[in-house]
Coordinates of C-alpha atoms in Angstrom, one line a residue:
X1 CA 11.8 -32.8 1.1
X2 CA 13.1 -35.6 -1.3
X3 CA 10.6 -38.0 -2.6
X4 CA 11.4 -41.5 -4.4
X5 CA 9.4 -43.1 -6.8
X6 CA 9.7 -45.6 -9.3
X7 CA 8.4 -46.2 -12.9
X8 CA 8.9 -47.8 -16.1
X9 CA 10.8 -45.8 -19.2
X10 CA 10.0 -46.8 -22.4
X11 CA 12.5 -49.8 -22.9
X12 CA 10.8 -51.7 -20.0
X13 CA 13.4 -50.7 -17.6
X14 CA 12.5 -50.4 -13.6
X15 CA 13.7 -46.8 -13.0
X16 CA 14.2 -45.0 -9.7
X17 CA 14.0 -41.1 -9.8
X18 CA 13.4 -38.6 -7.3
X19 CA 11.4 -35.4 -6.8
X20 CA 13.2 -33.2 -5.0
X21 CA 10.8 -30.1 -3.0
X22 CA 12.5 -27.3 -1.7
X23 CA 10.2 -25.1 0.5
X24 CA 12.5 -21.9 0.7
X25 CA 10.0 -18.9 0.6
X26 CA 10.7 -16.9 -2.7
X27 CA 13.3 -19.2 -3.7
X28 CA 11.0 -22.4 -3.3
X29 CA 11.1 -25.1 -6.2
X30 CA 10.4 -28.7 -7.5
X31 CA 13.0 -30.4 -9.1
X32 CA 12.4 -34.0 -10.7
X33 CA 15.7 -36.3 -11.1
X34 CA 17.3 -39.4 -12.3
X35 CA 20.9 -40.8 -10.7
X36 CA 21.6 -36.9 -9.7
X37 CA 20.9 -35.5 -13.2
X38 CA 18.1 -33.0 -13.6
X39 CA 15.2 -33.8 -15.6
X40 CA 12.9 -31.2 -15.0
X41 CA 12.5 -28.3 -12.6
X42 CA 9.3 -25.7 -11.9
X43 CA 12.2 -22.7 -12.2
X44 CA 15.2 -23.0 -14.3
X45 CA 18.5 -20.7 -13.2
X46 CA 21.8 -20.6 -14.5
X47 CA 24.4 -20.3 -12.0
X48 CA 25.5 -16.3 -11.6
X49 CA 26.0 -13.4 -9.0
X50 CA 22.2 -13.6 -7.9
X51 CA 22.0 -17.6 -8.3
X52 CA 24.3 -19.9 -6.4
X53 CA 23.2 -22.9 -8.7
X54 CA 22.9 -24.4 -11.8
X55 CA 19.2 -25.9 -12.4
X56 CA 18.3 -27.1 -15.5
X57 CA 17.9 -30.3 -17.4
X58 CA 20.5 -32.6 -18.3
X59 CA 22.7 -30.4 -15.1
X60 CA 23.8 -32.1 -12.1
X61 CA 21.7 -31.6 -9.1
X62 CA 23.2 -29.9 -6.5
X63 CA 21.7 -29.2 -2.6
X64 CA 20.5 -25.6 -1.8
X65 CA 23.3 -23.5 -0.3
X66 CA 22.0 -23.9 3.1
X67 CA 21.5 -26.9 3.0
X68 CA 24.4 -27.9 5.5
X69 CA 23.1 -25.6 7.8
X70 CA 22.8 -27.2 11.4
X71 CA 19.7 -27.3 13.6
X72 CA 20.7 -25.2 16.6
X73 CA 18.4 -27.7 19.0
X74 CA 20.6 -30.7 19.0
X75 CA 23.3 -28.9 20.5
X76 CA 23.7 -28.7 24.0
X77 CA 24.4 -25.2 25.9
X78 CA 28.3 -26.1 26.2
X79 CA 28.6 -27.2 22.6
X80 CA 26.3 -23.7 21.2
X81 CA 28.8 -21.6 24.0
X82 CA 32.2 -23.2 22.6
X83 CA 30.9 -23.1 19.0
X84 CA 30.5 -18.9 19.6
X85 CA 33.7 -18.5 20.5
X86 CA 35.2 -19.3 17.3
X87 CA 32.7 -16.5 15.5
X88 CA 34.6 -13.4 16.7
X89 CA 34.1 -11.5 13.6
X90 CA 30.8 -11.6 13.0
X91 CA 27.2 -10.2 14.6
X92 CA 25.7 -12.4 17.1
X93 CA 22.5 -12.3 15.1
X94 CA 24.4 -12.9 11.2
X95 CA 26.2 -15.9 13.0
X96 CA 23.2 -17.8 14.0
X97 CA 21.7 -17.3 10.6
X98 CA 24.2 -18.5 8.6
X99 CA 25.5 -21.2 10.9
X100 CA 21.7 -22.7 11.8
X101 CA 18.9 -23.8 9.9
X102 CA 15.1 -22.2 11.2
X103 CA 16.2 -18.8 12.4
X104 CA 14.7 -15.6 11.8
X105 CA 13.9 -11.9 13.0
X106 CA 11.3 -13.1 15.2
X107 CA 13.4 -16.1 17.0
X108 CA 16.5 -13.4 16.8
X109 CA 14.2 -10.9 18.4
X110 CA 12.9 -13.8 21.2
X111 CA 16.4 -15.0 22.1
X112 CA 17.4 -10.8 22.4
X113 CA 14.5 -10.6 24.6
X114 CA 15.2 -13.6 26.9
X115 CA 18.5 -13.0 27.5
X116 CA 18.8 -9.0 27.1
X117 CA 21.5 -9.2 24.2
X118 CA 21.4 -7.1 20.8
X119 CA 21.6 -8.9 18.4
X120 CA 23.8 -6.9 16.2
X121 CA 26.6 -7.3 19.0
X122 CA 29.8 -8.5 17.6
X123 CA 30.7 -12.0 19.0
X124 CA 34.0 -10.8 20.3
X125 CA 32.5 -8.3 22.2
X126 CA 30.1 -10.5 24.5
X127 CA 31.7 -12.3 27.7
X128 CA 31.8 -15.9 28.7
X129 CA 28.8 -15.5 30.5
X130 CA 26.8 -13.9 28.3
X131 CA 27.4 -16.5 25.6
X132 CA 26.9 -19.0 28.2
X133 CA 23.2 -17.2 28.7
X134 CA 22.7 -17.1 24.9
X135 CA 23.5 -20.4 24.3
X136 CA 20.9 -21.3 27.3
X137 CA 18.3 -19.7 25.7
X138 CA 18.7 -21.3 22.8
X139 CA 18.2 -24.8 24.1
X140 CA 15.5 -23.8 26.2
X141 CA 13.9 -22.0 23.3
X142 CA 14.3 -26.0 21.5
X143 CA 12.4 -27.5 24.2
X144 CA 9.6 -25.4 24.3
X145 CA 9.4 -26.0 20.9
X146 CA 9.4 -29.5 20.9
X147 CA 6.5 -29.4 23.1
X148 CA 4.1 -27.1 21.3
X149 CA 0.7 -27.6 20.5
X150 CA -1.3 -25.3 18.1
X151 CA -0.3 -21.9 16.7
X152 CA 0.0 -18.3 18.1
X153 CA -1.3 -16.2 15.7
X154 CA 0.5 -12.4 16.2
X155 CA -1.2 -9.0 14.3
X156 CA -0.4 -5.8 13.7
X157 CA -2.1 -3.7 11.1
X158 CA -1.6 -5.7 7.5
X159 CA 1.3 -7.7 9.3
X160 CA 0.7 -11.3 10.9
X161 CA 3.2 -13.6 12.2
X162 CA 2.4 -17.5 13.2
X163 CA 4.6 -19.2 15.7
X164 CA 3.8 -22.5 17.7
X165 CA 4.7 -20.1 21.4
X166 CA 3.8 -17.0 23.3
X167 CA 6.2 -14.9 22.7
X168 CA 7.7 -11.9 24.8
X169 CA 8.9 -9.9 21.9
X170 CA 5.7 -9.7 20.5
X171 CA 3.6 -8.7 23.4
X172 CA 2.5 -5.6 22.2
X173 CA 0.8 -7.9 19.1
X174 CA -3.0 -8.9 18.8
X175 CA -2.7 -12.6 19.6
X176 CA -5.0 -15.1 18.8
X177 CA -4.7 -18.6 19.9
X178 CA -5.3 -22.1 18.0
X179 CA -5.0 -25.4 19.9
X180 CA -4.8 -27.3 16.4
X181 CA -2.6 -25.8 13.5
X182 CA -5.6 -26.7 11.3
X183 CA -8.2 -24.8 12.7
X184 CA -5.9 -21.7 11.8
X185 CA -5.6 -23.3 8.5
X186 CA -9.1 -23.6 7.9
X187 CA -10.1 -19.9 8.7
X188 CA -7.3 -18.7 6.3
X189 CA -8.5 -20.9 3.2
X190 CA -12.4 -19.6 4.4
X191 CA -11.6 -16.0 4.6
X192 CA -8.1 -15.3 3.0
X193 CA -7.7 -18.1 0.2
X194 CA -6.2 -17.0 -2.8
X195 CA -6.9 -13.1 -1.2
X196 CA -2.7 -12.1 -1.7
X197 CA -2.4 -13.2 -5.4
X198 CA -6.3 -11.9 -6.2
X199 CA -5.2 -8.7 -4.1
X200 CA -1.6 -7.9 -5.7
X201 CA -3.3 -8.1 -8.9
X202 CA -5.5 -5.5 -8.2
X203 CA -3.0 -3.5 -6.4
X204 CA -0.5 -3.8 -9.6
X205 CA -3.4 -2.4 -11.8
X206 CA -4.4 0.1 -10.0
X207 CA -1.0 1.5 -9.3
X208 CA -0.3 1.2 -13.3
X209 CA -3.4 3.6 -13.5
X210 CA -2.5 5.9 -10.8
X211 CA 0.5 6.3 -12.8
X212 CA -0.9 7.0 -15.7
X213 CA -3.2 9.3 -14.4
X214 CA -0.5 11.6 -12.9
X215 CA 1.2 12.1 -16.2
X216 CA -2.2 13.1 -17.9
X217 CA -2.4 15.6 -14.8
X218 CA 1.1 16.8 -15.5
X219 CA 0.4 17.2 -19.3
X220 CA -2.6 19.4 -18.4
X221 CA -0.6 21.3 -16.0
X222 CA 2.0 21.6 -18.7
X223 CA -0.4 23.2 -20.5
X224 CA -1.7 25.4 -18.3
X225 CA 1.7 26.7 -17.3
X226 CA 1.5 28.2 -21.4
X227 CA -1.5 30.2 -20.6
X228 CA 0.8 32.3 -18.7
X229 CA 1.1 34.7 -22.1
X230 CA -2.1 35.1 -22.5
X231 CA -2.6 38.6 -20.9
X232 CA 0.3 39.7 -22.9
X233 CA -1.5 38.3 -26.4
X234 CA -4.3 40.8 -25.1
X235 CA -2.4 43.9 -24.2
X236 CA -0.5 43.5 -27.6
X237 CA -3.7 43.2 -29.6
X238 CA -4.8 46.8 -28.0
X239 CA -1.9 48.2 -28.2
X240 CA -1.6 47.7 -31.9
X241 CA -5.5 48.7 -32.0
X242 CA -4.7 52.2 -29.8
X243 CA -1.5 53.0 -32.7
X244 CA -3.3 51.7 -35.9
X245 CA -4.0 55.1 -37.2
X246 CA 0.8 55.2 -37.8
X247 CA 2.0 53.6 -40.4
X248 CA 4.1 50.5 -39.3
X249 CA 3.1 48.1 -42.2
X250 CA 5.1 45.7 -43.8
X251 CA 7.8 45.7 -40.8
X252 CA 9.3 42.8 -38.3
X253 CA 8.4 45.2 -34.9
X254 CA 7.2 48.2 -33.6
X255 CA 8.1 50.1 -30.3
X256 CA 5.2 52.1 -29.0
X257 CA 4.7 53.3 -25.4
X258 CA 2.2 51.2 -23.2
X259 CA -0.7 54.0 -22.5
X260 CA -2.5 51.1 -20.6
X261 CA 0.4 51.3 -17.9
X262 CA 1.2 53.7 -15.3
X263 CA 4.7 53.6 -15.9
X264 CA 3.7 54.3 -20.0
X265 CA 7.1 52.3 -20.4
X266 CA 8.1 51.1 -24.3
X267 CA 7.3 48.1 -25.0
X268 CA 8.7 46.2 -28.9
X269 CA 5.9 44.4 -29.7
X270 CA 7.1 40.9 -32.7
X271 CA 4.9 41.9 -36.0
X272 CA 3.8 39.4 -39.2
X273 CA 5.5 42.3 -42.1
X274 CA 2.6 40.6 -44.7
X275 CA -0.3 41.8 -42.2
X276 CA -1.8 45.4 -41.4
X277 CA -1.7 46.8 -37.7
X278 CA -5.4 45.9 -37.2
X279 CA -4.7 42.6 -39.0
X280 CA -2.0 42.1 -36.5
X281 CA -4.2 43.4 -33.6
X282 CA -6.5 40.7 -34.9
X283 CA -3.8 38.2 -34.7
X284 CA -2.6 38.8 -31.2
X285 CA -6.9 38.5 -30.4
X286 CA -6.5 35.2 -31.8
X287 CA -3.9 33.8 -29.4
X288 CA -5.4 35.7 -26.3
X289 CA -8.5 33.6 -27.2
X290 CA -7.3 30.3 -27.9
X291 CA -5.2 30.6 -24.3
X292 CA -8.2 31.6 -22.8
X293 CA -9.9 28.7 -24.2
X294 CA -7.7 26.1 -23.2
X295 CA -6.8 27.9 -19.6
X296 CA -10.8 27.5 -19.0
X297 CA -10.9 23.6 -20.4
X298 CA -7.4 22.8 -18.7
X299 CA -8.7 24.3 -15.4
X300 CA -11.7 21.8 -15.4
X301 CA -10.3 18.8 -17.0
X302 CA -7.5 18.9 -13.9
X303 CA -10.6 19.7 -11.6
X304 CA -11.8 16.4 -13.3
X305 CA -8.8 14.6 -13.4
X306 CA -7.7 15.5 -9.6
X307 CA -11.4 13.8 -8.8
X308 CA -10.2 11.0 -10.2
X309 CA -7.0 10.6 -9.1
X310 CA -8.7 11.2 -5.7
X311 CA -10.7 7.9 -6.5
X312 CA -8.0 5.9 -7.6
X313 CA -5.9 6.5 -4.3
X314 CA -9.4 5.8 -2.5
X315 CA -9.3 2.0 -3.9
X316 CA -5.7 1.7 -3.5
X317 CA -6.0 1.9 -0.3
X318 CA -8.8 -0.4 0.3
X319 CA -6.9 -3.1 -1.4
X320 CA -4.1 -2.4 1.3
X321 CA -6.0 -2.8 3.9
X322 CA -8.8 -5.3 2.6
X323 CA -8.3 -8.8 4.9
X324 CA -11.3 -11.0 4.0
X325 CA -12.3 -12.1 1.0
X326 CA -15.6 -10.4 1.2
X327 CA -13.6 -7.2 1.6
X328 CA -11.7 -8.1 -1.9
X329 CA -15.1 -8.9 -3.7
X330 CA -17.0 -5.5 -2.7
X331 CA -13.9 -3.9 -4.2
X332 CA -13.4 -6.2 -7.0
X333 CA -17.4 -5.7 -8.0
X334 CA -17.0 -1.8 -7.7
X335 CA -14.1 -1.9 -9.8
X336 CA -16.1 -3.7 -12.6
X337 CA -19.3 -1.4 -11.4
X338 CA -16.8 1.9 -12.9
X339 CA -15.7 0.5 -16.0
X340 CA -12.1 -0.2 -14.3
X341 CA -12.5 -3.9 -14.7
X342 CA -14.4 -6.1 -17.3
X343 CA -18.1 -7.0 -16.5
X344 CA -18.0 -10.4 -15.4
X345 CA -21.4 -12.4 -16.6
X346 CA -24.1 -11.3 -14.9
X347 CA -22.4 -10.5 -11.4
X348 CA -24.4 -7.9 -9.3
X349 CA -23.3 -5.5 -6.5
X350 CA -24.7 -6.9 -3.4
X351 CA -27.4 -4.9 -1.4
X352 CA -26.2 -2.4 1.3
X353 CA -28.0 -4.4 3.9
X354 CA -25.3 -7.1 3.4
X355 CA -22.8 -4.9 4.6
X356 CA -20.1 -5.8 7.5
X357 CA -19.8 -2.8 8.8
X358 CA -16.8 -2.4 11.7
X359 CA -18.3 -1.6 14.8
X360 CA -17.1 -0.2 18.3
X361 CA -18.8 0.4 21.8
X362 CA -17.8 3.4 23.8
X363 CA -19.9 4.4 27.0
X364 CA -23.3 3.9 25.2
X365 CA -22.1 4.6 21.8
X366 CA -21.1 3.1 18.4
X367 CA -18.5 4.0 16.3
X368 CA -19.1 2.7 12.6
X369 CA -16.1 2.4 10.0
X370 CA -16.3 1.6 6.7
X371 CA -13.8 -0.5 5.3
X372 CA -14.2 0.6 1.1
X373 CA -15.9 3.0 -1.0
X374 CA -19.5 0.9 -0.9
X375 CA -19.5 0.9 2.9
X376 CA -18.7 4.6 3.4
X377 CA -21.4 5.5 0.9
X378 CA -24.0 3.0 2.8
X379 CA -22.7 4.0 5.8
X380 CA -22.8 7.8 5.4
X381 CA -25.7 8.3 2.8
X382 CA -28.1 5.4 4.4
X383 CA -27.3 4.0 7.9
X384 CA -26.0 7.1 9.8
X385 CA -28.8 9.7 10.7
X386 CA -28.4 13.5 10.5
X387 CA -27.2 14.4 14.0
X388 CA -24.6 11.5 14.3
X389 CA -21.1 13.0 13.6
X390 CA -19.1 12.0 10.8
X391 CA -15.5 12.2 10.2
X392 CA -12.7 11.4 7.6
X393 CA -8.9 12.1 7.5
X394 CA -8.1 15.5 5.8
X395 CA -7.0 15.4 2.2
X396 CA -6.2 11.6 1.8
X397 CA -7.9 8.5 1.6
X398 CA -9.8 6.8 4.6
X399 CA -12.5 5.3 6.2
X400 CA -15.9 7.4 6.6
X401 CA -16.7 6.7 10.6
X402 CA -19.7 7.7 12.6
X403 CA -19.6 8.2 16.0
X404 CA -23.9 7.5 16.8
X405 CA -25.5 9.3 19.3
X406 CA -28.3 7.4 20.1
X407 CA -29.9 9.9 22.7
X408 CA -27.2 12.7 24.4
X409 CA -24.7 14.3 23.4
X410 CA -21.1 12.7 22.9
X411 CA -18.3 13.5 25.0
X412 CA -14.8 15.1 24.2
X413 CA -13.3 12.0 25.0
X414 CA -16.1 9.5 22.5
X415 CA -15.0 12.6 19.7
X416 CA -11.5 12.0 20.1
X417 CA -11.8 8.1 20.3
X418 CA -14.0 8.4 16.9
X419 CA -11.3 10.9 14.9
X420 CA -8.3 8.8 16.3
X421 CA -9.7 5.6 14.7
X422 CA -10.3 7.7 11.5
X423 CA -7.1 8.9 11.7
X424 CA -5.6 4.8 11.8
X425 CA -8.4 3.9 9.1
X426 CA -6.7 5.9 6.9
X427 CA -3.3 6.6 4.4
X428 CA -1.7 8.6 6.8
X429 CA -2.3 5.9 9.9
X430 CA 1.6 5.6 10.3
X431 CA 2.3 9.2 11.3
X432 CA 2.8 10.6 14.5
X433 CA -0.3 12.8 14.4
X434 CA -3.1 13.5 11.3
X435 CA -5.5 16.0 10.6
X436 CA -9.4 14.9 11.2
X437 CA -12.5 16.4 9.6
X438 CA -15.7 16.3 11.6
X439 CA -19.0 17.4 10.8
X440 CA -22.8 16.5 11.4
X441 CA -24.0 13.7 8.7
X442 CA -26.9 16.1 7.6
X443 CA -23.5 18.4 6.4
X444 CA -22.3 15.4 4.1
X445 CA -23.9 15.6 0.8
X446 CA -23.0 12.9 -2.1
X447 CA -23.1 15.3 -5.6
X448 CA -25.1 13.3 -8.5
X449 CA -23.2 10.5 -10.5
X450 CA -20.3 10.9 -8.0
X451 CA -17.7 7.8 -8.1
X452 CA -17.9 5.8 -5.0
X453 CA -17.0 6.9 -1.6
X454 CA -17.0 10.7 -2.7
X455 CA -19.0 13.2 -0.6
X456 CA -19.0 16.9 -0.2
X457 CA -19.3 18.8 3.2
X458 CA -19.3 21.9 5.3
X459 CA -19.6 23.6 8.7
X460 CA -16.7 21.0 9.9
X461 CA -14.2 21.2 12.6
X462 CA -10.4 19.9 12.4
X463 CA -8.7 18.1 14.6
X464 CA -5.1 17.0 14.8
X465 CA -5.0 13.4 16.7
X466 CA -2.7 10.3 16.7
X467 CA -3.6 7.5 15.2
X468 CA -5.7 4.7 17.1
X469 CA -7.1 1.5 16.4
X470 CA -9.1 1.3 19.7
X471 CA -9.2 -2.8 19.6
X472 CA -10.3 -2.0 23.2
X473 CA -13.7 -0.7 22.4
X474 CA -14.5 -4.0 19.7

């Protein structure tokens, strides 16, 4: 988009510049010229193997590389059919992109799916009449277009695609439907508004202490690993004890035969020539202490440590999968609530009542999911009653979800509905099949001055299910 205006430089002087805006995803920039020459640009490059371009004041201004790229719509389905013919070495799909302006997987993907062609199909290898099909699709795919209204709104998981028409390719999407591009607009400033940039952010740090905690887990492993001698410390400082009566002072080793073995093998045993046997007895006591020592504190700082780690990967993945902002806030407040952010004024965790807890129907029942660590603790320690069921993926984090029984007992089918949708509200939701913890609610205990989301249970039953949202029940 290019942008003329016209002011007055400092001798007086009527001059006409030009603000050039080039919306081009990661590569977008604003570039403010006089008579061609840069003045001023959001991004500076320097023209190299990953930049195509000089832009920089006092350069010259030059268009992007694309920017003679054709729009495939004004061509007719003759002209698009003779214009393939000439593109024998290249991918049907490749071709289009770098011959026509405003294509991409998804219109790639639609045109595949209207006319049955791959689109990594070499040009050469397609007939007449199948370029003569392509090329028709094309141009009907151009008039649809220019008679769309509103905004198809495609999901799937974290992913969402917008696109003025239905689209066959994407079938198997959620699809929402807005009859004025703005009303889509609206909702995403109300609900997701500066969500991605708030939400990277978080993601960033919390991967940076992830990170760091794994290396403090591998130095106390490290350490660990060195306690390994300790048993030897020990059965050197009897052995020395069981010959003290012989003479061995003042030398570098002694070999005496292991009486604490069946075998009664030899065994050369490293001696300090200054010390007695006892004093070297003593010495070898030392060590076997101090490695017991620090096995015993190593074992429970990594107990700690693994606790935490468990934590951290808990909010990591509520930031992936947090949509709204209200989402972003309950896990922006708990951060600041454990010291992982700074306090901000005099900002309050909001009541557990205020919770938007995901709810399903199936045959008389609810499932409940929580979507972060303070809806899984409200959810399992306050609204859920003892008899409902409860169920988390195994060993990684998830949503807590309850399946309610409200007054019979739940079928086989409501338990599997319940552990497949804890088995997609969770890390391991893109497998083919994940393990699923079940137990009563009354088994779920939260230990004292746990972290959020953590719980303890028992008496629980495992099963192995695929992964499923179950929009069909919402």
């Amino acid at each position: 988009m290019e942008i003329g205006i016209d002011i007055l430089d400092r001798s007086g002087r009527l001059a006409a510049r030009k603000i050039h805006v080039e919306l081009m995803g990661k590569y977008s920039n604003v570039i403010f010229t006089e008579n061609g020459v840069i003045l001023e640009a959001l991004i500076k490059t320097r023209r190299d193997k990953s930049a195509l371009r000089t832009i920089a004041p006092k350069e010259a201004y030059e268009f992007p590389p694309n920017f003679m790229r054709m729009d495939p719509f004004e061509f007719s389905a003759d002209e698009l059919c003779n214009m393939m013919t000439a593109g024998t070495d290249e991918e049907l799909g490749k071709w289009m992109m770098r011959r026509f302006n405003g294509m991409s997987t998804v219109v790639l993907d639609e045109l595949s799916c209207m006319t049955g062609l791959d689109k990594n199909t070499y040009l050469r290898d397609l007939t007449d009449a199948e370029k003569h099909i392509y090329a028709r699709a094309v141009a009907t795919l151009g008039e649809r277009l220019q008679g769309a209204r509103g905004a198809y709104v495609y999901c799937k998981g974290q992913k969402e695609i917008l696109f003025p028409l239905r689209l066959q390719s994407l079938a198997d999407y959620d699809i929402r439907y807005y009859p004025y591009i703005e009303e889509y607009l609206k909702e995403f400033q109300d609900t997701r508004g500066s969500l991605n940039g708030e939400q990277e952010y978080l993601k960033k740090k919390t991967g940076k202490l992830i990170e760091r905690q794994i290396r403090k887990m591998k130095r106390i492993d490290g350490e660990l690993q060195e306690t390994g001698k300790m048993d030897i410390y020990k059965l050197y400082g009897d052995l020395l004890m069981i010959y003290a009566y012989e003479k061995h002072d003042h030398k570098k080793s002694v070999t005496v035969k292991n009486l604490l073995s069946e075998k009664q093998e030899n065994i050369e045993i490293t001696l300090d020539p200054s010390l007695s046997m006892t004093d070297n007895a003593n010495r070898y006591y030392k060590k076997y202490m101090k490695l017991r020592n620090r096995k015993q504190k190593s074992a429970e700082l990594l107990a700690e440590n693994e606790k935490e780690l468990a934590y951290l990967q808990s909010l990591e993945y509520a930031l992936q999968t947090s949509v709204t902002k209200d989402e972003l806030a309950d896990i922006k407040a708990e951060m600041r609530h454990v010291g992982l952010l700074p306090p901000a004024g005099k900002e309050k965790l909001k009541k557990d009542s205020s919770q938007q807890i995901l709810t399903l129907h199936t045959d008389g029942m609810e499932i409940w999911i929580g979507r972060n660590n303070r809806q899984n603790d409200f959810l399992t320690t306050k609204k859920a009653r003892p008899r409902d069921l409860w169920f988390h993926a195994k060993n990684q984090p998830g949503s807590h979800v309850i399946l309610v029984s409200h007054n019979g007992t739940p079928t086989a089918e409501q338990i599997r509905a319940a552990a497949e949708c804890a088995a997609f509200y969770s890390k391991g939701k893109d497998s083919s099949k994940v393990e699923v913890d079940s137990t009563l609610v009354r088994h779920v205990k939260k230990p004292a001055h746990a972290v959020p989301g953590f719980v303890i249970f028992e008496n629980q039953t495992t099963y192995v299910v695929e992964p499923k949202k179950h929009v069909e029940l919402e």
